[in-house]
CSV table of C-alpha atoms in Angstrom, one decimal:
chain,number,residue,atom,x,y,z
B,655,MET,CA,99.4,134.3,57.4
B,656,ARG,CA,101.6,134.9,60.3
B,657,TYR,CA,99.9,137.3,63.2
B,658,VAL,CA,101.7,139.7,65.0
B,659,ILE,CA,100.0,140.5,68.3
B,660,ILE,CA,101.3,143.9,69.3
B,661,GLY,CA,100.7,144.4,73.1
B,662,ALA,CA,101.2,141.1,75.7
B,663,GLY,CA,98.5,141.9,78.2
B,664,SER,CA,95.5,139.8,79.0
B,665,ILE,CA,93.8,139.8,75.5
B,666,GLY,CA,97.0,139.8,73.5
B,667,GLY,CA,98.3,137.1,75.8
B,668,ALA,CA,95.1,134.9,75.4
B,669,LEU,CA,94.9,135.5,71.5
B,670,ALA,CA,98.7,134.8,71.4
B,671,ALA,CA,98.3,131.5,73.5
B,672,ARG,CA,95.6,130.0,71.6
B,673,LEU,CA,97.1,130.7,68.4
B,674,ALA,CA,100.5,129.4,69.3
B,675,ARG,CA,98.8,126.2,70.4
B,676,HIS,CA,96.6,125.6,67.1
B,677,SER,CA,97.9,127.5,64.3
B,678,PRO,CA,100.3,126.0,61.7
B,679,ASN,CA,101.8,129.5,61.6
B,680,PRO,CA,102.9,130.6,65.2
B,681,PRO,CA,102.4,134.1,65.9
B,682,VAL,CA,104.7,136.5,67.1
B,683,LEU,CA,103.9,138.5,70.2
B,684,VAL,CA,105.4,142.1,70.9
B,685,ALA,CA,106.0,142.8,74.6
B,686,ARG,CA,108.6,144.9,76.4
B,687,GLY,CA,111.0,144.9,79.7
B,688,ALA,CA,110.0,142.7,82.3
B,689,ARG,CA,106.9,141.4,80.6
B,690,ALA,CA,109.0,140.6,77.6
B,691,ALA,CA,111.6,139.0,79.7
B,692,ALA,CA,109.2,136.7,81.8
B,693,LEU,CA,107.6,135.4,78.5
B,694,ARG,CA,110.8,134.3,77.1
B,695,ASP,CA,111.8,132.6,80.0
B,696,ARG,CA,108.4,130.9,81.1
B,697,GLY,CA,106.0,131.1,77.9
B,698,ILE,CA,102.5,131.9,78.7
B,699,ARG,CA,100.6,129.9,81.0
B,700,LEU,CA,96.8,129.9,80.0
B,701,ARG,CA,94.4,128.8,82.5
B,702,THR,CA,90.7,128.4,81.8
B,703,PRO,CA,88.1,126.5,83.7
B,704,ASP,CA,88.9,123.4,81.5
B,705,GLU,CA,92.7,123.8,80.9
B,706,ASP,CA,95.9,125.0,82.3
B,707,VAL,CA,98.9,124.9,79.6
B,708,THR,CA,102.1,126.6,79.0
B,709,VAL,CA,103.0,127.6,75.5
B,710,ARG,CA,105.9,129.0,74.0
B,711,VAL,CA,105.7,131.8,71.3
B,712,ALA,CA,108.2,134.0,69.6
B,713,VAL,CA,108.8,137.3,71.5
B,714,VAL,CA,110.0,140.6,70.1
B,715,GLU,CA,110.4,144.3,71.6
B,716,ALA,CA,110.7,146.2,68.3
B,717,PRO,CA,109.6,146.1,64.6
B,718,ASP,CA,113.3,145.1,63.7
B,719,GLU,CA,113.2,142.1,65.6
B,720,ALA,CA,109.9,140.9,64.1
B,721,ALA,CA,111.5,140.9,60.3
B,722,LEU,CA,108.0,141.8,58.8
B,723,ARG,CA,106.7,139.8,55.8
B,724,ASP,CA,104.2,140.9,53.1
B,725,ASP,CA,101.7,138.3,54.3
B,726,ASP,CA,101.8,139.3,58.1
B,727,VAL,CA,98.6,140.6,59.8
B,728,LEU,CA,99.2,143.0,62.5
B,729,VAL,CA,96.9,142.7,65.5
B,730,LEU,CA,96.8,145.8,67.9
B,731,THR,CA,95.8,144.5,71.8
B,732,THR,CA,97.1,147.6,73.8
B,733,LYS,CA,95.1,150.0,75.5
B,734,THR,CA,93.6,152.6,73.9
B,735,GLN,CA,96.0,155.4,75.3
B,736,GLN,CA,98.8,153.2,74.0
B,737,ALA,CA,97.8,152.6,70.5
B,738,ASP,CA,99.0,156.3,68.9
B,739,GLU,CA,102.6,155.3,70.1
B,740,ALA,CA,102.4,151.7,69.1
B,741,LEU,CA,100.7,152.2,65.6
B,742,ARG,CA,103.5,155.0,64.8
B,743,THR,CA,106.2,152.6,65.7
B,744,TRP,CA,105.2,149.8,63.5
B,745,ALA,CA,103.5,151.8,60.7
B,746,ASP,CA,107.1,152.8,59.2
B,747,ALA,CA,108.7,149.2,59.7
B,748,PRO,CA,110.2,147.6,56.4
B,749,VAL,CA,108.3,144.9,55.0
B,750,HIS,CA,110.0,141.8,53.1
B,751,ASP,CA,109.0,139.6,50.5
B,752,ALA,CA,109.5,135.9,50.6
B,753,GLY,CA,113.1,136.5,49.2
B,754,GLY,CA,114.2,139.4,52.0
B,755,THR,CA,113.9,142.1,49.8
B,756,VAL,CA,112.3,145.1,51.4
B,757,VAL,CA,109.2,146.0,49.3
B,758,GLY,CA,107.8,148.7,51.3
B,759,THR,CA,106.5,150.0,55.0
B,760,ALA,CA,104.1,148.0,57.3
B,761,GLY,CA,101.8,151.1,57.0
B,762,ASP,CA,101.5,150.9,53.1
B,763,LEU,CA,101.2,147.1,52.8
B,764,LEU,CA,100.1,145.4,56.0
B,765,PRO,CA,96.4,145.3,57.4
B,766,VAL,CA,96.4,146.0,61.2
B,767,CYS,CA,93.5,144.7,63.3
B,768,THR,CA,92.4,147.0,66.3
B,769,ALA,CA,91.3,144.5,69.0
B,770,LEU,CA,90.6,147.5,71.7
B,771,ASN,CA,87.8,148.7,73.7
B,772,GLY,CA,86.1,152.0,72.7
B,773,VAL,CA,85.8,153.3,69.1
B,774,GLU,CA,88.9,155.5,68.9
B,775,SER,CA,91.6,153.2,67.8
B,776,GLU,CA,90.3,152.7,64.5
B,777,ARG,CA,90.7,156.6,63.8
B,778,ILE,CA,94.2,156.5,65.0
B,779,ALA,CA,95.1,153.6,62.8
B,780,LEU,CA,93.7,155.1,59.7
B,781,ARG,CA,96.4,157.9,60.1
B,782,TYR,CA,99.1,155.5,59.7
B,783,PHE,CA,97.8,152.5,57.9
B,784,GLU,CA,96.1,151.9,54.7
B,785,ARG,CA,94.2,148.9,55.7
B,786,VAL,CA,92.4,148.8,59.0
B,787,TYR,CA,90.0,146.2,60.4
B,788,GLY,CA,88.0,147.0,63.6
B,789,VAL,CA,87.5,144.2,66.0
B,790,CYS,CA,85.0,144.0,68.9
B,791,VAL,CA,86.4,142.0,71.5
B,792,TRP,CA,84.6,140.1,74.4
B,793,LEU,CA,87.4,138.1,76.1
B,794,PRO,CA,87.2,138.1,80.0
B,795,ALA,CA,90.9,137.6,80.4
B,796,VAL,CA,92.9,138.9,83.2
B,797,SER,CA,96.7,138.9,83.5
B,798,LEU,CA,98.4,140.1,86.8
B,799,ASP,CA,101.4,138.0,86.2
B,800,PRO,CA,103.3,139.2,83.2
B,801,ALA,CA,103.7,135.3,81.8
B,802,GLU,CA,100.2,134.1,82.7
B,803,VAL,CA,96.6,134.8,81.6
B,804,VAL,CA,93.5,133.4,83.4
B,805,VAL,CA,90.0,133.2,81.2
B,806,SER,CA,87.2,132.5,83.5
B,807,ILE,CA,85.0,130.8,80.4
B,808,ALA,CA,85.5,127.8,78.3
B,809,PRO,CA,85.9,126.0,75.5
B,810,THR,CA,85.4,128.9,73.6
B,811,ILE,CA,87.3,131.7,75.6
B,812,GLY,CA,85.6,134.9,73.6
B,813,ILE,CA,84.2,136.2,70.8
B,814,LEU,CA,85.7,138.5,68.0
B,815,THR,CA,83.5,140.7,65.6
B,816,ILE,CA,85.8,142.0,62.8
B,817,GLY,CA,85.1,144.6,60.0
B,818,ALA,CA,86.9,146.5,57.6
B,819,TYR,CA,87.3,150.1,58.5
B,820,PRO,CA,85.5,152.5,57.0
B,821,ALA,CA,82.8,150.1,56.7
B,822,ARG,CA,82.5,147.9,53.7
B,823,PRO,CA,81.0,144.4,52.7
B,824,VAL,CA,83.6,141.6,53.9
B,825,ASP,CA,82.1,138.6,52.2
B,826,ASP,CA,84.8,138.4,49.8
B,827,ASP,CA,87.9,139.9,51.9
B,828,PRO,CA,90.6,137.5,52.2
B,829,VAL,CA,92.0,139.0,55.5
B,830,VAL,CA,88.7,138.8,57.1
B,831,ALA,CA,88.2,135.3,55.7
B,832,ALA,CA,91.8,133.9,57.2
B,833,PHE,CA,91.1,136.1,60.7
B,834,ALA,CA,88.0,134.3,61.1
B,835,ALA,CA,89.2,130.5,60.1
B,836,ASP,CA,92.4,130.9,62.1
B,837,PHE,CA,90.9,132.2,65.4
B,838,ARG,CA,88.1,129.8,65.0
B,839,ALA,CA,90.2,126.9,64.9
B,840,SER,CA,92.0,128.3,68.2
B,841,GLY,CA,88.6,128.3,70.1
B,842,ILE,CA,87.5,131.6,69.6
B,843,ASP,CA,84.6,132.7,67.8
B,844,VAL,CA,84.5,135.0,65.1
B,845,TYR,CA,81.7,137.0,63.3
B,846,PRO,CA,82.5,139.1,60.2
B,847,GLU,CA,80.3,142.3,59.8
B,848,ALA,CA,80.0,145.0,57.2
B,849,ASP,CA,79.8,147.5,60.0
B,850,VAL,CA,82.0,146.6,62.8
B,851,MET,CA,81.5,149.9,64.3
B,852,VAL,CA,78.0,149.6,65.6
B,853,TRP,CA,79.1,146.6,67.4
B,854,LYS,CA,82.0,148.5,69.1
B,855,TYR,CA,79.4,151.4,70.2
B,856,GLN,CA,77.2,148.8,71.7
B,857,LYS,CA,80.1,147.2,73.9
B,858,LEU,CA,81.1,151.0,74.9
B,859,LEU,CA,78.1,150.8,76.8
B,860,SER,CA,78.9,147.9,78.6
B,861,ASN,CA,82.7,149.2,79.3
B,862,LEU,CA,81.5,152.3,81.1
B,863,ALA,CA,81.3,150.3,83.9
B,864,ASN,CA,84.8,149.7,83.8
B,865,GLY,CA,85.9,152.7,85.7
B,866,LEU,CA,83.4,151.9,88.4
B,867,GLN,CA,85.1,148.5,88.7
B,868,ALA,CA,88.4,150.0,88.9
B,869,LEU,CA,87.4,152.7,91.8
B,870,LEU,CA,85.0,150.4,93.7
B,871,GLY,CA,86.1,146.9,93.1
B,872,PRO,CA,84.7,144.0,91.3
B,873,ASP,CA,81.5,143.3,93.2
B,874,GLY,CA,79.1,144.8,90.6
B,875,ALA,CA,76.2,144.3,92.5
B,876,SER,CA,77.0,147.0,95.0
B,877,TRP,CA,77.2,149.9,92.4
B,878,ARG,CA,74.8,148.4,89.7
B,879,ASP,CA,72.6,151.5,90.1
B,880,LEU,CA,75.6,153.9,89.1
B,881,ALA,CA,76.6,151.5,85.9
B,882,SER,CA,72.8,152.1,85.0
B,883,ALA,CA,73.1,155.8,85.1
B,884,LEU,CA,76.0,156.1,83.2
B,885,ARG,CA,74.6,154.0,80.6
B,886,GLU,CA,71.4,155.8,80.3
B,887,GLU,CA,73.6,158.9,80.1
B,888,ALA,CA,75.4,157.6,77.3
B,889,LEU,CA,72.0,156.6,75.4
B,890,GLY,CA,71.0,160.2,75.3
B,891,VAL,CA,74.1,161.4,74.1
B,892,TYR,CA,74.0,158.7,71.2
B,893,ALA,CA,70.5,159.9,70.4
B,894,ALA,CA,71.8,163.6,70.3
B,895,ALA,CA,74.9,162.7,68.4
B,896,GLY,CA,73.0,160.5,66.0
B,897,VAL,CA,75.2,157.4,66.9
B,898,GLN,CA,74.0,154.0,65.7
B,899,ALA,CA,74.6,150.7,67.7
B,900,VAL,CA,73.2,147.2,67.4
B,901,SER,CA,70.3,146.7,70.0
B,902,ASP,CA,70.6,145.0,73.3
B,903,ALA,CA,68.6,142.0,71.9
B,904,THR,CA,71.0,141.4,68.8
B,905,GLU,CA,74.0,141.7,71.0
B,906,LYS,CA,72.5,139.1,73.6
B,907,ALA,CA,71.5,137.0,71.0
B,908,ARG,CA,75.5,136.7,69.6
B,909,ARG,CA,76.8,136.3,72.9
B,910,GLY,CA,74.5,133.4,74.1
B,911,ASP,CA,75.5,131.6,77.1
B,912,THR,CA,79.1,131.8,76.1
B,913,PHE,CA,80.1,134.2,79.1
B,914,ARG,CA,78.8,132.0,82.0
B,915,SER,CA,82.1,132.2,84.2
B,916,ARG,CA,83.0,129.2,85.8
B,917,PRO,CA,85.8,128.8,88.4
B,918,VAL,CA,89.2,128.3,87.2
B,919,PRO,CA,91.3,125.7,89.4
B,920,GLY,CA,93.6,127.3,91.7
B,921,VAL,CA,93.1,130.7,91.0
B,922,GLU,CA,91.7,132.4,94.3
B,923,HIS,CA,92.1,136.0,93.1
B,924,GLU,CA,89.7,138.5,92.1
B,925,LEU,CA,89.0,138.8,88.4
B,926,GLY,CA,88.2,142.4,87.2
B,927,GLY,CA,88.2,143.9,83.8
B,928,SER,CA,91.0,145.9,82.0
B,929,SER,CA,90.7,149.0,83.7
B,930,TRP,CA,90.6,147.3,87.1
B,931,GLN,CA,93.7,145.2,86.1
B,932,SER,CA,95.4,148.7,85.3
B,933,LEU,CA,94.7,150.0,88.8
B,934,VAL,CA,95.8,146.5,90.7
B,935,ARG,CA,99.1,146.4,88.5
B,936,ARG,CA,100.0,150.4,89.2
B,937,SER,CA,100.3,151.0,85.6
B,938,GLY,CA,99.9,154.8,85.8
B,939,SER,CA,97.3,155.0,83.2
B,940,ILE,CA,93.8,154.0,82.5
B,941,GLU,CA,91.5,153.5,79.4
B,942,THR,CA,88.5,155.4,80.8
B,943,ASP,CA,89.4,158.6,78.8
B,944,TYR,CA,88.5,156.7,75.7
B,945,LEU,CA,85.5,154.8,77.3
B,946,ASN,CA,83.4,157.5,79.6
B,947,GLY,CA,85.8,159.9,78.0
B,948,GLU,CA,84.5,159.0,74.6
B,949,ILE,CA,80.7,160.0,76.0
B,950,ALA,CA,82.1,163.1,77.2
B,951,LEU,CA,83.2,163.9,73.8
B,952,LEU,CA,80.6,163.0,72.1
B,953,ALA,CA,78.2,165.0,74.2
B,954,ARG,CA,80.3,168.3,73.8
B,955,SER,CA,80.5,167.6,70.0
B,956,ALA,CA,76.5,167.7,69.8
B,957,GLY,CA,76.2,170.5,72.3
B,958,THR,CA,75.2,168.8,75.3
B,959,HIS,CA,76.8,167.4,78.5
B,960,ALA,CA,77.6,163.9,79.9
B,961,PRO,CA,78.6,165.1,83.6
B,962,ARG,CA,78.4,161.3,85.5
B,963,ASN,CA,80.6,159.9,82.7
B,964,ALA,CA,83.0,162.9,83.0
B,965,LEU,CA,83.0,162.3,86.3
B,966,VAL,CA,83.9,158.6,86.4
B,967,GLN,CA,86.7,159.6,83.7
B,968,HIS,CA,88.2,162.1,86.2
B,969,LEU,CA,88.3,159.8,89.0
B,970,ALA,CA,89.4,156.8,87.3
B,971,ARG,CA,92.6,159.2,85.7
B,972,VAL,CA,93.5,160.3,89.1
B,973,ALA,CA,93.4,157.1,90.7
B,974,ALA,CA,95.7,155.9,88.0
B,975,ARG,CA,98.1,158.8,88.2
B,976,ASP,CA,98.1,158.3,92.1
B,977,HIS,CA,98.4,154.4,92.0
B,978,LEU,CA,95.1,154.3,94.0
B,979,GLN,CA,93.8,150.7,94.4
B,980,PRO,CA,90.2,149.6,93.8
B,981,GLY,CA,88.1,150.3,96.6
B,982,ALA,CA,89.6,153.8,97.4
B,983,VAL,CA,86.4,155.2,96.8
B,984,THR,CA,83.0,153.8,97.9
B,985,PRO,CA,80.0,153.6,96.1
B,986,ASP,CA,78.2,156.0,98.3
B,987,GLU,CA,80.6,158.7,97.6
B,988,ILE,CA,79.8,158.5,93.7
B,989,ARG,CA,76.2,158.0,94.5
B,990,SER,CA,76.3,161.5,96.3
B,991,ARG,CA,78.7,163.2,93.5
B,992,PHE,CA,75.8,161.9,91.1
B,993,ALA,CA,73.2,163.2,93.3
B,994,THR,CA,75.0,166.7,93.3
B,995,LEU,CA,75.5,166.7,89.4
B,996,ALA,CA,71.8,165.9,88.6
B,997,ALA,CA,70.6,168.9,91.2
B,998,GLY,CA,72.8,171.1,89.2
B,999,VAL,CA,71.4,169.8,85.9
B,1000,ALA,CA,68.1,170.4,87.0
B,1001,ALA,CA,68.7,173.9,88.2
């Protein structure tokens, strides 16, 4: 199978680089504008604690350039706020058989794997695609240069948990089997699961701190109490909404010691998460509407409230809109706002 990776940021770039080095079927990477030009000109430079390599990968900007085949697998690695546009763009793309004859559209024929944070992209994908697979991604990658990805762990650079959406057994699923084999051969751990969403809901709890990191900077030690407050609020919302997630112990067992960060030779800049990178790159948008905003949505749907998560969602959205940099808000400012919210709830 050939993987068409839609989104050339830190996750998409890291996956494409590893596949390009190790897979007998090189991937296609979908990028736009200046990033596409940089990747075509320079390739992808992947830097980890153990390697510094530059690999060439086919880059396209639109479906017609990809000439989709009936054995392709689409892997969506955009941010969630970009998912709907990307999926609509690719769903109607023609798919060709081995002889070059158009046999249908991507939405009807091709599987799409949603390798994004949050829990909304699978529902979005199901509007356009018959075959959807959710992917829970643990991969600490940073891309501040459009043709470079830095990953702070090695030799395994991440863990992918994949399952069909809606949930169903995957033991005999050929897409899951091939996906697992190909990415494992590329130095990425893969775990098939019948219900991937319980893993994605668990990861969402840790992603609630992404907005704080974007606002306050990567030094989580200075605002750990704030992250804990967001998580505790979310757990209460999960209980009210009947949301199921794997336990902390189960997640910890799977992650093991894989994510012990080590220095990457020659890299001196800070390494933050995806929302932090959005502010640093001044992208103008941020994913927190589908992270902290997911908790706010669940709370309102269950007839309750999540004021702390709603506040972080708001502050991060404004910061992205106004092109603020991390550190524009202090931990004490947010502590004060949290205290005010708590007093209001108590009253």
